[in-house]
Short mmCIF file of C-alpha atoms in Angstrom, two decimals:
data_model
loop_
_atom_site.label_atom_id
_atom_site.label_comp_id
_atom_site.label_asym_id
_atom_site.label_seq_id
_atom_site.Cartn_x
_atom_site.Cartn_y
_atom_site.Cartn_z
CA MET A 1 -17.53 32.18 -0.06
CA VAL A 2 -16.96 28.67 1.18
CA ILE A 3 -16.91 28.44 5.21
CA PHE A 4 -15.19 25.44 6.49
CA PRO A 5 -17.73 23.14 9.01
CA CYS A 6 -16.55 22.63 12.17
CA ASN A 7 -17.39 19.20 12.82
CA GLY A 8 -15.12 18.12 15.17
CA LYS A 9 -12.85 14.97 13.13
CA ARG A 10 -9.33 15.37 12.76
CA MET A 11 -8.51 17.22 9.89
CA ALA A 12 -6.96 15.37 6.62
CA PHE A 13 -3.63 18.50 7.02
CA ALA A 14 -3.53 21.17 9.24
CA LEU A 15 -5.31 23.78 10.06
CA PRO A 16 -3.08 26.62 8.81
CA VAL A 17 -3.26 25.40 5.08
CA TRP A 18 -6.90 25.34 4.91
CA LEU A 19 -6.77 29.27 6.58
CA ALA A 20 -4.45 30.22 3.42
CA VAL A 21 -6.73 28.36 0.99
CA GLN A 22 -9.80 30.30 2.21
CA GLU A 23 -7.74 33.19 2.27
CA GLU A 24 -6.38 32.79 -1.13
CA LEU A 25 -10.77 32.60 -2.15
CA LEU A 26 -11.52 35.32 -0.58
CA GLY A 27 -8.95 37.11 -1.83
CA HIS A 28 -9.66 36.41 -5.15
CA GLU A 29 -13.67 36.89 -4.69
CA GLU A 30 -15.07 38.31 -8.14
CA ALA A 31 -18.69 39.49 -9.22
CA ASP A 32 -19.24 36.27 -10.69
CA CYS A 33 -18.72 34.33 -7.61
CA THR A 34 -21.81 35.33 -6.48
CA ALA A 35 -23.95 34.72 -9.71
CA PRO A 36 -26.29 31.50 -9.51
CA SER A 37 -24.11 28.42 -10.18
CA CYS A 38 -25.11 25.33 -12.44
CA PHE A 39 -25.19 23.25 -9.01
CA ASP A 40 -28.04 25.31 -7.51
CA GLU A 41 -30.44 23.41 -10.08
CA PHE A 42 -30.07 20.40 -7.87
CA ASP A 43 -31.02 18.95 -4.85
CA ASP A 44 -28.66 17.81 -2.34
CA GLU A 45 -29.68 14.31 -2.95
CA ALA A 46 -29.67 14.56 -6.81
CA LEU A 47 -25.99 16.22 -6.03
CA PHE A 48 -24.75 13.62 -4.16
CA LYS A 49 -26.01 10.88 -6.74
CA MET A 50 -24.51 12.28 -8.98
CA PHE A 51 -20.65 13.56 -7.71
CA HIS A 52 -20.81 11.58 -4.52
CA LEU A 53 -20.16 14.83 -3.03
CA THR A 54 -22.29 17.15 -0.71
CA ARG A 55 -23.16 20.77 -1.83
CA PRO A 56 -20.41 22.30 0.69
CA CYS A 57 -17.63 20.23 -0.53
CA ILE A 58 -18.28 20.96 -4.28
CA ALA A 59 -18.39 24.80 -3.47
CA PHE A 60 -14.90 24.69 -1.99
CA ILE A 61 -13.58 22.09 -4.71
CA THR A 62 -15.15 24.75 -7.56
CA ASP A 63 -13.73 28.11 -5.66
CA THR A 64 -10.62 26.21 -5.31
CA VAL A 65 -10.18 25.73 -9.18
CA ARG A 66 -11.34 28.96 -9.89
CA VAL A 67 -8.23 30.49 -8.05
CA ARG A 68 -6.27 28.07 -9.60
CA MET A 69 -7.15 28.17 -13.10
CA LYS A 70 -5.64 32.23 -12.61
CA SER A 71 -2.03 30.46 -12.58
CA VAL A 72 -2.50 27.89 -14.88
CA ALA A 73 -1.45 28.36 -18.80
CA LEU A 74 -4.90 26.84 -20.32
CA LYS A 75 -6.65 27.86 -23.59
CA LYS A 76 -9.76 29.99 -22.66
CA PRO A 77 -12.17 27.47 -21.75
CA ALA A 78 -15.90 27.50 -23.69
CA LEU A 79 -17.52 27.12 -19.98
CA SER A 80 -17.80 28.83 -17.06
CA VAL A 81 -15.36 27.24 -14.20
CA ASP A 82 -18.51 25.58 -12.45
CA ALA A 83 -19.66 24.12 -15.59
CA THR A 84 -15.72 22.33 -16.00
CA VAL A 85 -16.01 21.43 -12.64
CA MET A 86 -19.43 19.46 -12.92
CA VAL A 87 -18.26 18.06 -15.88
CA ALA A 88 -15.14 16.51 -14.61
CA LEU A 89 -16.57 15.50 -11.07
CA ASN A 90 -19.25 13.92 -12.69
CA TYR A 91 -16.78 11.75 -14.79
CA TYR A 92 -14.54 11.07 -11.62
CA ALA A 93 -17.70 9.85 -9.46
CA HIS A 94 -19.04 7.44 -12.37
CA GLY A 95 -15.96 6.58 -15.00
CA VAL A 96 -18.64 7.32 -17.81
CA PHE A 97 -19.48 10.47 -19.51
CA SER A 98 -22.50 11.76 -18.95
CA ALA A 99 -24.74 12.57 -22.18
CA ASP A 100 -27.14 14.34 -19.76
CA ILE A 101 -24.30 16.37 -18.65
CA ALA A 102 -22.76 16.80 -22.38
CA GLN A 103 -25.85 17.78 -23.81
CA ARG A 104 -26.59 20.10 -21.19
CA PHE A 105 -23.46 22.30 -21.94
CA GLY A 106 -23.02 21.54 -25.59
CA GLN A 107 -20.19 19.31 -25.31
CA SER A 108 -18.88 16.54 -27.47
CA GLN A 109 -17.15 13.41 -26.07
CA THR A 110 -13.71 14.75 -27.47
CA GLU A 111 -14.61 18.16 -26.07
CA CYS A 112 -15.18 16.34 -22.50
CA LEU A 113 -12.06 14.53 -22.52
CA VAL A 114 -10.29 17.76 -23.02
CA ILE A 115 -12.13 19.32 -20.03
CA ILE A 116 -11.68 16.26 -17.63
CA SER A 117 -7.76 16.45 -18.72
CA ASP A 118 -7.40 19.73 -17.82
CA VAL A 119 -9.14 19.99 -14.57
CA SER A 120 -6.94 16.82 -13.39
CA ARG A 121 -4.17 18.30 -14.50
CA ILE A 122 -5.18 21.61 -12.00
CA ILE A 123 -6.39 19.56 -9.28
CA ALA A 124 -3.08 17.26 -9.42
CA GLY A 125 -1.04 20.26 -9.11
CA MET A 126 -2.52 21.03 -5.92
CA CYS A 127 -1.11 17.89 -4.25
CA GLU A 128 1.49 19.57 -2.24
CA THR A 129 -1.46 21.59 -0.86
CA PHE A 130 -3.95 19.18 0.05
CA ILE A 131 -1.71 15.65 0.49
CA SER A 132 0.69 16.76 3.52
CA PHE A 133 3.10 14.01 5.04
CA PRO A 134 3.83 15.22 8.62
CA GLN A 135 7.06 17.35 8.62
CA ILE A 136 7.66 18.90 11.96
CA ARG A 137 8.14 16.94 14.95
CA GLU A 138 4.94 17.81 16.68
CA ALA A 139 2.79 16.25 13.59
CA ARG A 140 4.47 12.96 13.39
CA ALA A 141 4.43 12.74 17.12
CA ASN A 142 0.63 12.98 16.80
CA VAL A 143 0.07 10.96 13.43
CA ALA A 144 2.40 8.19 15.65
CA LEU A 145 0.29 8.29 18.56
CA ARG A 146 -2.73 7.60 16.65
CA ILE A 147 -1.29 4.68 14.93
CA GLU A 148 -0.26 2.94 18.53
CA LYS A 149 -3.77 3.63 20.06
CA LEU A 150 -5.17 1.55 17.04
CA CYS A 151 -2.52 -1.48 16.96
CA GLY A 152 -0.28 -1.04 19.38
CA ILE A 153 2.75 -0.58 17.25
CA PRO A 154 4.66 2.61 18.36
CA LYS A 155 6.47 5.19 15.95
CA VAL A 156 4.71 4.40 13.05
CA LEU A 157 4.29 7.26 10.44
CA GLY A 158 1.84 5.65 8.05
CA VAL A 159 0.59 2.66 6.07
CA LEU A 160 2.56 2.22 2.82
CA ALA A 161 0.90 -0.05 -0.10
CA PRO A 162 0.80 -0.56 -3.54
CA ALA A 163 -2.43 0.76 -5.59
CA HIS A 164 -3.31 -0.71 -8.13
CA PHE A 165 -6.12 0.80 -11.09
CA LYS A 166 -7.36 -1.57 -13.77
CA ILE A 167 -7.14 -0.67 -17.53
CA ARG A 168 -7.65 -1.98 -20.48
CA ALA A 169 -5.03 -3.74 -22.62
CA SER A 170 -4.42 -5.18 -25.96
CA PRO A 171 -3.36 -9.11 -25.64
CA TYR A 172 -2.14 -8.77 -29.54
CA GLU A 173 0.35 -5.92 -28.38
CA LYS A 174 2.37 -8.63 -26.63
CA ASP A 175 5.27 -6.66 -25.12
CA SER A 176 3.28 -3.64 -23.75
CA PHE A 177 0.55 -6.23 -22.12
CA ARG A 178 2.75 -8.09 -20.18
CA SER A 179 4.17 -5.18 -18.60
CA PHE A 180 0.57 -4.07 -17.38
CA VAL A 181 0.07 -7.77 -15.88
CA ASN A 182 0.01 -7.65 -12.25
CA THR A 183 0.03 -10.07 -9.37
CA PHE A 184 -3.74 -11.00 -9.69
CA GLY A 185 -3.36 -11.60 -13.76
CA TYR A 186 -4.96 -8.43 -14.44
CA THR A 187 -3.91 -5.33 -16.72
CA SER A 188 -3.31 -2.29 -13.83
CA VAL A 189 -1.22 0.93 -13.44
CA VAL A 190 0.10 0.92 -10.07
CA SER A 191 0.70 3.91 -7.38
CA GLN A 192 2.92 4.27 -4.24
CA ILE A 193 0.77 5.53 -1.66
CA ILE A 194 0.70 6.26 2.36
CA CYS A 195 -1.91 6.70 4.50
CA ASP A 196 -2.58 7.69 7.84
CA SER A 197 -5.03 5.52 10.47
CA ASP A 198 -7.78 7.69 9.65
CA GLY A 199 -7.50 6.95 6.34
CA ASN A 200 -6.03 10.57 5.18
CA ILE A 201 -3.79 10.32 2.24
CA LEU A 202 -0.37 11.56 3.24
CA SER A 203 1.63 10.57 0.01
CA VAL A 204 0.90 9.64 -3.55
CA GLU A 205 3.53 9.16 -6.29
CA LYS A 206 4.53 7.12 -9.38
CA CYS A 207 2.74 5.72 -11.78
CA CYS A 208 4.08 2.44 -13.31
CA VAL A 209 3.04 -0.19 -15.22
CA GLY A 210 0.77 -3.08 -13.18
CA SER A 211 4.05 -5.57 -13.36
CA THR A 212 6.66 -3.13 -11.29
CA ILE A 213 7.79 -4.48 -8.46
CA GLU A 214 6.72 -2.54 -4.96
CA GLN A 215 10.01 -2.64 -3.63
CA GLU A 216 11.89 -1.23 -6.53
CA MET A 217 8.82 1.75 -6.54
CA TRP A 218 9.88 2.41 -3.15
CA GLU A 219 13.85 2.53 -3.47
CA SER A 220 13.32 5.09 -6.42
CA SER A 221 10.32 7.03 -5.07
CA PHE A 222 10.80 10.81 -2.95
CA LYS A 223 9.44 9.26 0.11
CA GLY A 224 11.27 6.05 -0.25
CA ARG A 225 15.12 8.19 -0.39
CA GLU A 226 13.74 10.53 2.46
CA MET A 227 12.69 7.85 4.93
CA GLU A 228 15.79 5.62 4.22
CA GLU A 229 17.89 8.81 4.60
CA ASP A 230 16.81 9.73 7.80
CA LEU A 231 14.92 12.95 7.16
CA HIS A 232 11.92 11.75 8.79
CA GLY A 233 13.64 10.70 11.93
CA PRO A 234 13.10 7.46 13.84
CA TYR A 235 9.82 6.20 12.70
CA TRP A 236 8.35 3.27 10.41
CA LEU A 237 6.04 2.89 7.92
CA ILE A 238 3.60 -0.45 7.94
CA GLY A 239 4.46 -2.10 4.64
CA GLY A 240 2.84 -5.49 3.23
CA LYS A 241 5.02 -8.36 1.88
CA GLY A 242 6.09 -6.94 -1.42
CA TYR A 243 8.33 -4.81 0.54
CA HIS A 244 11.60 -5.68 2.57
CA LEU A 245 12.23 -5.13 5.92
CA SER A 246 14.27 -1.95 6.69
CA LYS A 247 14.80 0.44 9.12
CA HIS A 248 12.32 2.39 8.14
CA VAL A 249 9.46 0.00 6.45
CA LEU A 250 7.86 -2.71 9.04
CA THR A 251 6.62 -5.96 7.76
CA PRO A 252 5.04 -8.91 9.45
CA VAL A 253 6.83 -11.75 10.25
CA SER A 254 6.88 -14.40 7.69
CA GLU A 255 6.78 -17.48 9.76
CA PRO A 256 5.67 -16.48 13.11
CA ALA A 257 7.30 -18.76 15.73
CA ASN A 258 5.75 -17.90 18.81
CA ASP A 259 2.60 -16.01 20.22
CA THR A 260 4.38 -13.12 20.45
CA GLU A 261 5.18 -12.80 16.65
CA ILE A 262 1.45 -13.62 16.29
CA ARG A 263 0.57 -11.05 18.43
CA PHE A 264 2.57 -8.38 16.16
CA ASN A 265 1.31 -9.77 12.73
CA ASP A 266 -1.98 -9.44 14.15
CA ALA A 267 -1.21 -5.74 15.14
CA HIS A 268 0.24 -5.15 11.71
CA MET A 269 -2.69 -6.18 9.99
CA ARG A 270 -5.00 -4.20 11.85
CA ILE A 271 -2.96 -0.79 10.77
CA HIS A 272 -2.25 -2.47 7.31
CA ASN A 273 -6.02 -2.67 6.66
CA VAL A 274 -6.77 0.38 7.15
CA MET A 275 -5.22 1.12 3.53
CA ARG A 276 -7.47 -1.68 2.65
CA THR A 277 -10.50 0.42 3.88
CA THR A 278 -9.31 3.52 2.30
CA LEU A 279 -8.65 2.46 -1.37
CA GLY A 280 -11.95 0.77 -1.14
CA SER A 281 -13.96 4.16 0.12
CA MET A 282 -11.99 6.01 -2.69
CA LYS A 283 -13.08 3.56 -5.58
CA ARG A 284 -16.53 3.61 -4.73
CA ARG A 285 -16.50 7.45 -4.33
CA PHE A 286 -14.58 7.84 -7.94
CA ARG A 287 -15.51 5.16 -10.05
CA CYS A 288 -13.20 6.37 -12.51
CA LEU A 289 -10.30 4.79 -10.57
CA MET A 290 -12.28 1.00 -11.42
CA GLN A 291 -11.22 1.47 -15.05
CA LEU A 292 -8.62 4.23 -16.45
CA GLY A 293 -9.01 3.33 -19.91
CA PHE A 294 -6.63 2.12 -22.57
CA ALA A 295 -2.83 0.64 -21.77
CA GLN A 296 -0.46 2.77 -23.12
CA GLU A 297 2.75 3.60 -21.48
CA GLY A 298 3.15 7.35 -22.93
CA SER A 299 -0.46 7.92 -20.84
CA LEU A 300 0.81 7.23 -17.95
CA ASP A 301 1.12 10.98 -16.77
CA LYS A 302 -2.40 11.42 -17.54
CA LYS A 303 -3.40 8.26 -15.51
CA SER A 304 -1.20 9.59 -12.84
CA ASN A 305 -3.19 13.24 -12.66
CA ILE A 306 -6.01 11.35 -12.58
CA ILE A 307 -4.90 8.91 -8.96
CA LYS A 308 -3.56 12.31 -7.79
CA THR A 309 -6.76 13.99 -8.11
CA CYS A 310 -9.04 11.43 -6.40
CA SER A 311 -6.38 11.62 -3.78
CA VAL A 312 -6.87 15.34 -3.37
CA LEU A 313 -10.72 15.32 -3.60
CA HIS A 314 -10.41 12.10 -1.26
CA ASN A 315 -9.33 14.09 1.61
CA ILE A 316 -11.59 17.04 0.68
CA ALA A 317 -14.21 14.67 1.15
CA LYS A 318 -12.84 13.74 4.42
CA LYS A 319 -12.26 17.46 5.75
CA PHE A 320 -15.93 17.81 5.19
CA SER A 321 -17.22 14.55 6.57
CA VAL A 322 -18.65 13.00 3.41
CA PRO A 323 -19.52 9.75 3.64
CA PRO A 324 -18.85 7.36 0.74
CA PRO A 325 -21.48 6.43 -1.41
CA PRO A 326 -23.24 2.74 -0.90
CA VAL A 327 -20.84 -0.16 -2.51
CA ALA A 328 -21.93 -0.89 -6.54
CA GLY A 329 -19.89 -3.61 -7.24
CA LYS A 330 -16.34 -5.53 -5.75
CA ILE A 331 -13.63 -3.65 -4.59
CA GLU A 332 -10.32 -5.30 -5.28
CA PRO A 333 -8.24 -6.08 -1.98
CA LEU A 334 -4.54 -5.02 -1.57
CA HIS A 335 -2.07 -7.03 -3.82
CA PRO A 336 0.06 -9.76 -2.02
CA GLY A 337 3.53 -8.22 -3.45
CA LYS A 338 5.65 -9.03 -6.40
CA GLN A 339 8.99 -10.45 -5.39
CA ARG A 340 12.76 -9.94 -7.23
CA ALA A 341 13.53 -13.08 -8.96
CA VAL A 342 16.44 -13.00 -6.76
CA PRO A 343 15.55 -12.24 -3.31
CA ASP A 344 17.52 -9.38 -1.28
CA GLU A 345 19.57 -10.32 1.53
CA ILE A 346 17.65 -8.09 4.73
CA ASN A 347 19.59 -5.78 6.64
CA PRO A 348 20.46 -7.84 10.05
CA GLU A 349 20.05 -4.53 11.98
CA ALA A 350 16.49 -3.96 10.70
CA ILE A 351 15.58 -7.75 11.68
CA LYS A 352 16.90 -6.99 15.27
CA ALA A 353 15.04 -3.61 15.60
CA ARG A 354 11.99 -5.39 14.68
CA GLN A 355 12.43 -8.23 16.85
CA GLU A 356 13.36 -6.05 19.96
CA LEU A 357 9.98 -4.06 19.11
CA ILE A 358 8.00 -7.53 19.13
CA ASN A 359 9.66 -8.44 22.48
CA SER A 360 9.45 -5.22 24.10
CA ILE A 361 5.62 -4.60 22.78
CA PHE A 362 4.12 -7.91 22.34
CA SER A 363 5.31 -10.29 24.66
CA ILE A 364 2.72 -9.90 27.07
CA ALA A 365 -1.01 -10.72 25.88
CA PRO A 366 -3.24 -8.06 26.28
CA ILE A 367 -6.16 -8.20 28.97
CA SER A 368 -9.10 -7.93 25.96
CA LYS A 369 -9.01 -11.03 23.27
CA ASP A 370 -11.88 -9.23 21.12
CA PRO A 371 -9.33 -6.70 18.19
CA PRO A 372 -10.94 -3.12 17.87
CA SER A 373 -13.15 -2.51 15.32
CA ILE A 374 -11.37 -0.50 12.52
CA GLY A 375 -14.58 -0.06 10.08
CA ILE A 376 -13.85 -2.71 7.85
CA THR A 377 -16.94 -4.40 6.53
CA GLU A 378 -17.00 -7.59 3.82
CA GLU A 379 -17.94 -4.81 1.27
CA ASP A 380 -14.68 -3.17 1.48
CA VAL A 381 -12.70 -6.40 0.71
#
C-alpha cells in the first residue's frame, strides 16, 4: 500500500485525483501485494542510481501499473508486475538495456523490448489521470495567479512549446530522412507540451516528424482547437517565436520599440524559460528521451507512448518531490521555431490585445531591477 507523502508542495494535479487512485489501489489489494518485491534487494541509494526515482515513488508506480494491467488486454506476462516495472523503469532512466537486469530475470533483448512496449502503453494510457489541464474556473484562476506572481503577466494558463527528441535516421533514405530533420539540423520527433509555472506537465499530445511546423501542430491539436474555440475562457498560453500571436497564444514582440515592450519580452522569457527547465529535468531523469531509436514514420505511436509515459512519470516524481539526477551531458535548448514559407497575416485584434496588455502592465518599470530566480542554471541549457 502506498501512502501519499504530505510534503507541503503544490500537487501536479488535484487532490481528488490522487485520492481516487489510492482508493482504487486499496480496493484491489491482493495477498501477493504484501510479498517481498524485487526492489527490496536494493538500498535507497542504489534504487535512485538505477531508476532515478525514490522507493515510495516506485512503489506507487508499481501498484498503479498492477491495477491498470487488470483492465488492459495483454498476453500473460512471464514476469511479476514488480519485475516488469523494474525492466521498464531502468530503461527509461538510462536509455539502454541493462544486461544485469535482463540476466536477473532471464530475458533476452527482444523480450525486454516487448516488456518496455507493454509498460509504456499501459502508463501512456494513464495520461488523462496524471496529466491534467485546468478545467474548472477555480483551477484556472489558481494556475494563472502563480504564473502572474512569477512573471507579472496575468491570465496565463501555461507555457506552450514543441519538445524535440532525437532519433536515428539513415541519410540514404532521403525522403524519410529530410522529414525528420529539425531547425537545429538533427533528426528528431516532436511533441506538443504545455506546462505550468511549477514545471508540471498539463498537456502532451501529437508525435510528429522533426520538421513539423509548430504552428501547424498547434492548429491541428486538441488543445489548440479547445483554446481557440474559447472552451477554456479568456486565457493565454505563452508561446515562442514559432507560434503566431492569437487571442490565446501570447508571443514576444519581435522588434521591441521601447522599454515597455522590452520589459514585456523579459517577463515573457522568464515564464517561457520554465519549459526549458522542465524539459531539461525530464531528459536528465529519463535518459531514454535523449535518443528514441530509429526514424520510422510507422513507429511514431511507440515513440509517442514513451514520451507520454515519461511525462506521466515526471508528474508523479514531482508529486513525490523526487529531485532530478545530476546532469550528465548537454541538454539541447528549446528550438527557435520553424516558420511557414509564406507568413500568415496576424489577427489585428490579437495585436491590439497584446499591446493593451503590455501598456497596462509594463509601462512602469518595477522597483527592483533584479529579476526573480526561477531555478535555471547553465546545466539546464
